[in-house]
PDB file of C-alpha atoms and ligand atoms in Angstrom:
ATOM      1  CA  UNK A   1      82.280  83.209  87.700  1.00  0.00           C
ATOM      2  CA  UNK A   2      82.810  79.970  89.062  1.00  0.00           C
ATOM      3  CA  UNK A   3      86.480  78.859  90.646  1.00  0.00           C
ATOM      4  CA  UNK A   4      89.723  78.807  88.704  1.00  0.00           C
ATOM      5  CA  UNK A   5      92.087  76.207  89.206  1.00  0.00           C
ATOM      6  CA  UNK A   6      95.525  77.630  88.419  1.00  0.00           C
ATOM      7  CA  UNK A   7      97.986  74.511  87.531  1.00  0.00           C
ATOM      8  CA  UNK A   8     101.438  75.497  87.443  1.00  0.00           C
ATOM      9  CA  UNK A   9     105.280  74.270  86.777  1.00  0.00           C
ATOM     10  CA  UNK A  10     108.327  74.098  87.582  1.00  0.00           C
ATOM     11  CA  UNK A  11     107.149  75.233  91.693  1.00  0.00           C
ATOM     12  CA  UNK A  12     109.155  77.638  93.401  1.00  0.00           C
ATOM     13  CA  UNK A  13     110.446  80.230  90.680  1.00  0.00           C
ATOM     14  CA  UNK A  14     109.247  82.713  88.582  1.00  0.00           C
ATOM     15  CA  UNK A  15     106.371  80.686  87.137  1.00  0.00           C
ATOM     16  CA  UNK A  16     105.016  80.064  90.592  1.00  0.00           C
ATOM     17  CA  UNK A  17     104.965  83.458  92.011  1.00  0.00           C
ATOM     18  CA  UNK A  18     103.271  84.862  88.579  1.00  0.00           C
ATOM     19  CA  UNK A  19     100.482  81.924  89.441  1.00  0.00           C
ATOM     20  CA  UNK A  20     100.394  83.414  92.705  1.00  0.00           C
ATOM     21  CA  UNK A  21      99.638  87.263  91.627  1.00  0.00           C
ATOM     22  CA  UNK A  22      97.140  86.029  88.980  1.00  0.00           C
ATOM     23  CA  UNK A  23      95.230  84.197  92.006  1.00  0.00           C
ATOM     24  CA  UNK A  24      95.497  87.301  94.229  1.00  0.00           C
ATOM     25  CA  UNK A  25      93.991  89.385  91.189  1.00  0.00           C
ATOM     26  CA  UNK A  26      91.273  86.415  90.912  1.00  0.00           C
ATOM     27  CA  UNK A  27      90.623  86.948  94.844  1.00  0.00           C
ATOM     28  CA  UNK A  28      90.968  84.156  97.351  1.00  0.00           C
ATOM     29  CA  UNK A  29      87.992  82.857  97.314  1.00  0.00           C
ATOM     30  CA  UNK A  30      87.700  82.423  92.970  1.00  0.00           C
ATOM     31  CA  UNK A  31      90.812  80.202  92.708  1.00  0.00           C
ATOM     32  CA  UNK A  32      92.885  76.934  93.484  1.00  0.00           C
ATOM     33  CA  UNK A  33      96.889  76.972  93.495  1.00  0.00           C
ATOM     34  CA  UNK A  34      97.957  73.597  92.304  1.00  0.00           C
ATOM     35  CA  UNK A  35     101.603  73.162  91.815  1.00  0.00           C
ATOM     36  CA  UNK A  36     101.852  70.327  88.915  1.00  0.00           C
ATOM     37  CA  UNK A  37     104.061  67.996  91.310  1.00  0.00           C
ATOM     38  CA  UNK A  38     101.258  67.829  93.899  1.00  0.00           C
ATOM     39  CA  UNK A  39      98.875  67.300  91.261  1.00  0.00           C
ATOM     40  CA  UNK A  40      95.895  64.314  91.598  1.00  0.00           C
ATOM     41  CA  UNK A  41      94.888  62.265  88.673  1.00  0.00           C
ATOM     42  CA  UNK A  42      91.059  64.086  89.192  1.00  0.00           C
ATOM     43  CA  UNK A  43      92.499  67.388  90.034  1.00  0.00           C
ATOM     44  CA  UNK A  44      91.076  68.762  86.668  1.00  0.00           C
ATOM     45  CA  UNK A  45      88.146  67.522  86.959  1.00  0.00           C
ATOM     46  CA  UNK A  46      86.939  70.034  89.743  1.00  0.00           C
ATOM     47  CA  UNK A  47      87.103  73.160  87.492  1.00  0.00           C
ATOM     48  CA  UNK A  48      85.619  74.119  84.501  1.00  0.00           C
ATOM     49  CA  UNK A  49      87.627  77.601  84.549  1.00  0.00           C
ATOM     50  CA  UNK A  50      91.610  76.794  84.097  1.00  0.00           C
ATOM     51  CA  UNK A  51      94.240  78.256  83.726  1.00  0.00           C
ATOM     52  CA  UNK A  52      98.383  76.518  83.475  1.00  0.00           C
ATOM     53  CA  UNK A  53     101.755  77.814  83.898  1.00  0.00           C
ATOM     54  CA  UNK A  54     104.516  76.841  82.001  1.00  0.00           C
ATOM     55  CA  UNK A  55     107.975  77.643  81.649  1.00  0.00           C
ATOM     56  CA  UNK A  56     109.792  77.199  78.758  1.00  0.00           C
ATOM     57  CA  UNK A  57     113.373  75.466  80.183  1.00  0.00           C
ATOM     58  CA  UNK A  58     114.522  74.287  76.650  1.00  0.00           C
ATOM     59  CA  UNK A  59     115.119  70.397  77.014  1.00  0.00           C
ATOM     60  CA  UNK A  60     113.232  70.774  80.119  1.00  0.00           C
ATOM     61  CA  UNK A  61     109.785  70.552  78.513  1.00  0.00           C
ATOM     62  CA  UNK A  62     108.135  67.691  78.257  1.00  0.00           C
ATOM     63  CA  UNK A  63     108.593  66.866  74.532  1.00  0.00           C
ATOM     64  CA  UNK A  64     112.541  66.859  74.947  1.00  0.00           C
ATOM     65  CA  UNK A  65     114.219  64.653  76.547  1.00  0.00           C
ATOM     66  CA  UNK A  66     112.850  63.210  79.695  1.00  0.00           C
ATOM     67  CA  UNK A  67     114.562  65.241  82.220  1.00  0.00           C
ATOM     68  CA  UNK A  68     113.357  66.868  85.312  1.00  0.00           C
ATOM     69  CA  UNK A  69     110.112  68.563  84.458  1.00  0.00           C
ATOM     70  CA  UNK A  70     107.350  68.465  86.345  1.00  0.00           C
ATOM     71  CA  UNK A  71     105.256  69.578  83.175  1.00  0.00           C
ATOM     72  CA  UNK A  72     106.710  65.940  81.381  1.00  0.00           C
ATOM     73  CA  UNK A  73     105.551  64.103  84.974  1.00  0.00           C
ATOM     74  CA  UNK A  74     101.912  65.815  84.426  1.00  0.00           C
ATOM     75  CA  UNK A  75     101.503  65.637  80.432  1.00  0.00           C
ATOM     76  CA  UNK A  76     100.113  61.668  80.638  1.00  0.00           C
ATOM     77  CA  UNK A  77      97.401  62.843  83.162  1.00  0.00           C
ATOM     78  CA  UNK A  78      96.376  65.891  81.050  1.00  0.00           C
ATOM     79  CA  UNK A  79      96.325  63.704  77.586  1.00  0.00           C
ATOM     80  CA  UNK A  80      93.658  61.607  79.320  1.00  0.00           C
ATOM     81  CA  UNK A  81      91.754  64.339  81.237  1.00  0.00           C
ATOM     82  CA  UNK A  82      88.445  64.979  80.068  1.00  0.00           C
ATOM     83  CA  UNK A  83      88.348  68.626  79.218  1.00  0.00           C
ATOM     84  CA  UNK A  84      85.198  69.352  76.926  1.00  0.00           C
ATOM     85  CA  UNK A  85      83.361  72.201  78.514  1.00  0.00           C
ATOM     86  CA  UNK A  86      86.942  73.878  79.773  1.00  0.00           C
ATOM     87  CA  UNK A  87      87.864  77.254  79.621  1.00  0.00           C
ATOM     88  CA  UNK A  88      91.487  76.887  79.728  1.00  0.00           C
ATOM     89  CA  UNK A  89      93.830  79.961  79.681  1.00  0.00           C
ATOM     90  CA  UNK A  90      97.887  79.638  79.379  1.00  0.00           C
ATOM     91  CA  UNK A  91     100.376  81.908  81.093  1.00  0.00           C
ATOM     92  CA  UNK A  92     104.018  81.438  79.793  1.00  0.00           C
ATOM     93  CA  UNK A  93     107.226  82.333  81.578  1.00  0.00           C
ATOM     94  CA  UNK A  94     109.971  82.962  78.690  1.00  0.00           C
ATOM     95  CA  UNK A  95     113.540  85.105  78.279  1.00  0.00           C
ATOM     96  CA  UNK A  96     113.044  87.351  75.337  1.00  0.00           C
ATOM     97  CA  UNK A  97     116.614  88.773  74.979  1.00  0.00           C
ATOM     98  CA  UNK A  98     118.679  85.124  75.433  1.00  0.00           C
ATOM     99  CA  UNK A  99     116.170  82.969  73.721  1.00  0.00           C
ATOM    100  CA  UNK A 100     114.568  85.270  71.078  1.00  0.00           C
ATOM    101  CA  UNK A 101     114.006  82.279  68.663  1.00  0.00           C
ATOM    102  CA  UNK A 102     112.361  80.070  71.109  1.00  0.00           C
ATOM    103  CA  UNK A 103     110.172  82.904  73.079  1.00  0.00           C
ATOM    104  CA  UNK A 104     107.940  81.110  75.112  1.00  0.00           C
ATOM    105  CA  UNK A 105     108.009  78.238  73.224  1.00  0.00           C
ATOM    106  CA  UNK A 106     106.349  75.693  75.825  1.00  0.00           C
ATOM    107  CA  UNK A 107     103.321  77.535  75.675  1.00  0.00           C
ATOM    108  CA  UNK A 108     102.490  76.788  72.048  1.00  0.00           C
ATOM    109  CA  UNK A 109     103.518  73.243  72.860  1.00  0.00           C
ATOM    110  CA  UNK A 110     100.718  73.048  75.431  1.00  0.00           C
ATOM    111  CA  UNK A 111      98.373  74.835  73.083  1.00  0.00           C
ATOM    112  CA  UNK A 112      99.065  72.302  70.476  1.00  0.00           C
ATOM    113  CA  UNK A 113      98.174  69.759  72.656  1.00  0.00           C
ATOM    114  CA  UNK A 114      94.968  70.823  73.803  1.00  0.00           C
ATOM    115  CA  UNK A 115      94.181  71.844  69.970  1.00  0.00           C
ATOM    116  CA  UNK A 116      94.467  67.627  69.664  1.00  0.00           C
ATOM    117  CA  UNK A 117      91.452  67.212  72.421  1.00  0.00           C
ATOM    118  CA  UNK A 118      89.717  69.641  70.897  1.00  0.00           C
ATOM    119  CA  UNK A 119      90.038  72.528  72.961  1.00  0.00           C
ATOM    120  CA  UNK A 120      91.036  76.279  72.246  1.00  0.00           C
ATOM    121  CA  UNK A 121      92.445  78.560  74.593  1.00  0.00           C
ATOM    122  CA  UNK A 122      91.217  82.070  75.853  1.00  0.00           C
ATOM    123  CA  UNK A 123      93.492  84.976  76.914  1.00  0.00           C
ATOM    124  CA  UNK A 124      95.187  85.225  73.447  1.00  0.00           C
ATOM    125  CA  UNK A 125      97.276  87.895  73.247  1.00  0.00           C
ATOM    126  CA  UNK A 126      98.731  90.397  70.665  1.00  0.00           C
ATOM    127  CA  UNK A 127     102.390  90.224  70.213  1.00  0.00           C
ATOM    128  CA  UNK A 128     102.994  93.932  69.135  1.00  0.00           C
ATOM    129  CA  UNK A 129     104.039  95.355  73.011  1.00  0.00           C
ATOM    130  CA  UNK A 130     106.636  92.033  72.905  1.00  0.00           C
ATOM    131  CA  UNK A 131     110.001  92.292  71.416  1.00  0.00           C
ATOM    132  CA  UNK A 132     111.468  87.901  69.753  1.00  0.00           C
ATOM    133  CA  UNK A 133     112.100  86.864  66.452  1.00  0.00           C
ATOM    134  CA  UNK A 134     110.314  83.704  66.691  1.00  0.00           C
ATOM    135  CA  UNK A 135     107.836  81.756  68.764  1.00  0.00           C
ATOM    136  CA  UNK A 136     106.318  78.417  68.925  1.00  0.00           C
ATOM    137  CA  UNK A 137     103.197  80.304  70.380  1.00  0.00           C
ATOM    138  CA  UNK A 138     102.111  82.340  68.223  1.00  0.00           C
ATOM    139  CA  UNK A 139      99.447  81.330  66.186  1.00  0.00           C
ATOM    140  CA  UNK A 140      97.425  83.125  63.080  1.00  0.00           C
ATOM    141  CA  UNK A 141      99.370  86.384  64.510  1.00  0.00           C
ATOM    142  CA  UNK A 142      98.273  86.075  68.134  1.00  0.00           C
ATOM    143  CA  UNK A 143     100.327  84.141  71.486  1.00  0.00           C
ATOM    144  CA  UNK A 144      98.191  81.363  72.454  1.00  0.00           C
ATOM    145  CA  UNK A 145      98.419  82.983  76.075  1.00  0.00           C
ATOM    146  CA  UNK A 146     100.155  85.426  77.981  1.00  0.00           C
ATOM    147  CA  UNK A 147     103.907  85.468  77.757  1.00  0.00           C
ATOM    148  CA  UNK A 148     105.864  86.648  81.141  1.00  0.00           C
ATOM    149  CA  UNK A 149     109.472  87.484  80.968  1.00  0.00           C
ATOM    150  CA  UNK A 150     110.893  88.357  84.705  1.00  0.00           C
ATOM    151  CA  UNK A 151     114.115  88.205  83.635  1.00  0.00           C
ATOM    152  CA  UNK A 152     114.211  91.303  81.566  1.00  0.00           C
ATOM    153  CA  UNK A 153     110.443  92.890  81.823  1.00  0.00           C
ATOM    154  CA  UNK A 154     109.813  92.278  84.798  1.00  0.00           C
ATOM    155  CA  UNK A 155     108.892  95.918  85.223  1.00  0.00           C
ATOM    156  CA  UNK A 156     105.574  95.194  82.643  1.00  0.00           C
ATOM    157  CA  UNK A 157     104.559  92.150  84.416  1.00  0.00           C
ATOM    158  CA  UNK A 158     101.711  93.911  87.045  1.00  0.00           C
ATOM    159  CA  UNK A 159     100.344  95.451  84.048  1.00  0.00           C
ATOM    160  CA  UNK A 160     100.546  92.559  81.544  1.00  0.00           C
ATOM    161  CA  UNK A 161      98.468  90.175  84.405  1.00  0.00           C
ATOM    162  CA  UNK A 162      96.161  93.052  85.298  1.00  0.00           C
ATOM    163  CA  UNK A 163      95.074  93.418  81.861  1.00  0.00           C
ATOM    164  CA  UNK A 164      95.419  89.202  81.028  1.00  0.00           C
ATOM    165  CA  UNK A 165      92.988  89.124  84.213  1.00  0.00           C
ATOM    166  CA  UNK A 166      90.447  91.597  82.679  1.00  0.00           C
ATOM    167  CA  UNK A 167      90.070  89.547  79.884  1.00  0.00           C
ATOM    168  CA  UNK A 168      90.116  86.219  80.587  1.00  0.00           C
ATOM    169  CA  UNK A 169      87.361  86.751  83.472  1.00  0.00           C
ATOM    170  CA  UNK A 170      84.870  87.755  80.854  1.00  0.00           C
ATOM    171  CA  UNK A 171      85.868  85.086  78.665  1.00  0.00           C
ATOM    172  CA  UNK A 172      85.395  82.281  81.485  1.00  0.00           C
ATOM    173  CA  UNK A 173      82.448  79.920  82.545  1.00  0.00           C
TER     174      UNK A 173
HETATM  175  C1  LIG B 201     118.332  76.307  80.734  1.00  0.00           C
HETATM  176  C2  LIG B 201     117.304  77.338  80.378  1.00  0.00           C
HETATM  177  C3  LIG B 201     116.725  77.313  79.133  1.00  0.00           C
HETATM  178  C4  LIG B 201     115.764  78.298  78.774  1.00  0.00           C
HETATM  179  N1  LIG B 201     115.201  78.258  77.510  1.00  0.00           N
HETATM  180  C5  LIG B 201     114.284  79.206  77.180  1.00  0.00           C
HETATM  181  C6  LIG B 201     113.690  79.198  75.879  1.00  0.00           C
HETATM  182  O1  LIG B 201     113.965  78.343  75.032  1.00  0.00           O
HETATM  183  N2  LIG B 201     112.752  80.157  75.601  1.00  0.00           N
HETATM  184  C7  LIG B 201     112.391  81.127  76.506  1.00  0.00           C
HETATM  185  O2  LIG B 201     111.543  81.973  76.191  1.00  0.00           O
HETATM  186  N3  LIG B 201     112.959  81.138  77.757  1.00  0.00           N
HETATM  187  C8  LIG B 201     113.880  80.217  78.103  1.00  0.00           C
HETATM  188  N4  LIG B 201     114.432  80.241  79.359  1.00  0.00           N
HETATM  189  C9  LIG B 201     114.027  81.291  80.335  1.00  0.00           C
HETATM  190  C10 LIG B 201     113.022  80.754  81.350  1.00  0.00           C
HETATM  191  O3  LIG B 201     111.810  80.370  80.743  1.00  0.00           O
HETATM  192  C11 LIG B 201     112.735  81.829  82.397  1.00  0.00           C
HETATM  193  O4  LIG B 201     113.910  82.145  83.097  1.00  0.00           O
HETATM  194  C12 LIG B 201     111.648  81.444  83.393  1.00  0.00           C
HETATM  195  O5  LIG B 201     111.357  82.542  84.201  1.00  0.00           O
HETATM  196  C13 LIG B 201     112.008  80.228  84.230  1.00  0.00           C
HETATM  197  O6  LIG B 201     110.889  79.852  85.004  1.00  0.00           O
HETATM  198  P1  LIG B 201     111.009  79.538  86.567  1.00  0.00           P
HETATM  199  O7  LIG B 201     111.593  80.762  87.253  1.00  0.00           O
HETATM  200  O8  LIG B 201     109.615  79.223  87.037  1.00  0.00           O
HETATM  201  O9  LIG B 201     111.919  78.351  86.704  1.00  0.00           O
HETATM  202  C14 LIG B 201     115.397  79.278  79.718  1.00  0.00           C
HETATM  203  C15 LIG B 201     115.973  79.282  80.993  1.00  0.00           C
HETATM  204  C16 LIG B 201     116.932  78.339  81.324  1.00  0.00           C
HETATM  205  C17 LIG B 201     117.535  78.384  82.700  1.00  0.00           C
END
């Protein structure tokens, strides 16, 4: 499998130490850490396996209002990327118990975005082990990625990125 490049936002919370597990899971040498503020315009363009953190912050994301996101900083560069060829995978930081109508939101934003360049996501995942009401993310009956909530399930998060690992390595370049 050739190296992952694992593009992340907001840096140092929850979304940044999940993109650190995932790499450790990858192994050292199979992966990148790029934290979206340090992020080059040709940054993408080295990796043809991908995967991005996101967290969904409400009017934090980058189709809100323009506050500070480092996802809203990084969403110009990615609408003129060149990504044909990609395998792009999407883990999602979300609050299912305060925010049950907006679970992980941000990562179907992100999917929908990609969708308009022409390029689908792996790592889908079912939502029947989750507990929301509604999400941006899901789509025909599957999340667009893997949703992470380390406010209240943290306990299932080893096991959810284990498993998210698993697949997305056999569905990679
Ligand atoms: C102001 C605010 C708004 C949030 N809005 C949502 C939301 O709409 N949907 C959701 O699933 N989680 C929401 N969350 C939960 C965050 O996504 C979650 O705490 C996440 O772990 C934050 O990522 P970070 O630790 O990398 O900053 C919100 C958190 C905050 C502080």
């Amino acid at each position: 499998m050739k190296k992952t490049g694992i593009f992340y936002g907001p840096a140092g919370g929850r979304t940044e130490s999940v993109a650190k597990r995932l790499g450790e899971l990858l192994g050292p040498e199979n992966h990148d850490l790029i934290s979206l503020d340090r992020a080059g315009a040709d940054d993408l363009d080295k990796y043809d396996n991908i995967i991005f953190g996101i967290a969904t912050i409400g009017k934090e994301t980058w189709d809100a209002e323009p506050v500070e996101s480092a996802w809203f900083d990084f969403m110009p560069r990615l609408e003129k990327a060149k990504l044909e060829g990609k395998k792009i995978a999407i883990y999602g930081l979300g609050d299912h118990l305060r925010w049950p109508l907006h679970f992980v939101d941000a990562m179907g934003q992100l999917y929908r975005l990609l969708q308009e360049k022409g390029i689908d996501t792996v790592g889908k995942v079912s939502p029947d082990d989750y507990t929301f009401e509604e999400s941006e993310a899901l789509v025909d009956g599957m999340f667009v990625g893997l949703p992470i909530d380390e406010d209240f399930q943290s306990e299932l998060t080893s096991q959810r990125i284990k498993a998210w690992v698993k697949q997305i390595c056999s569905e990679f370049n």
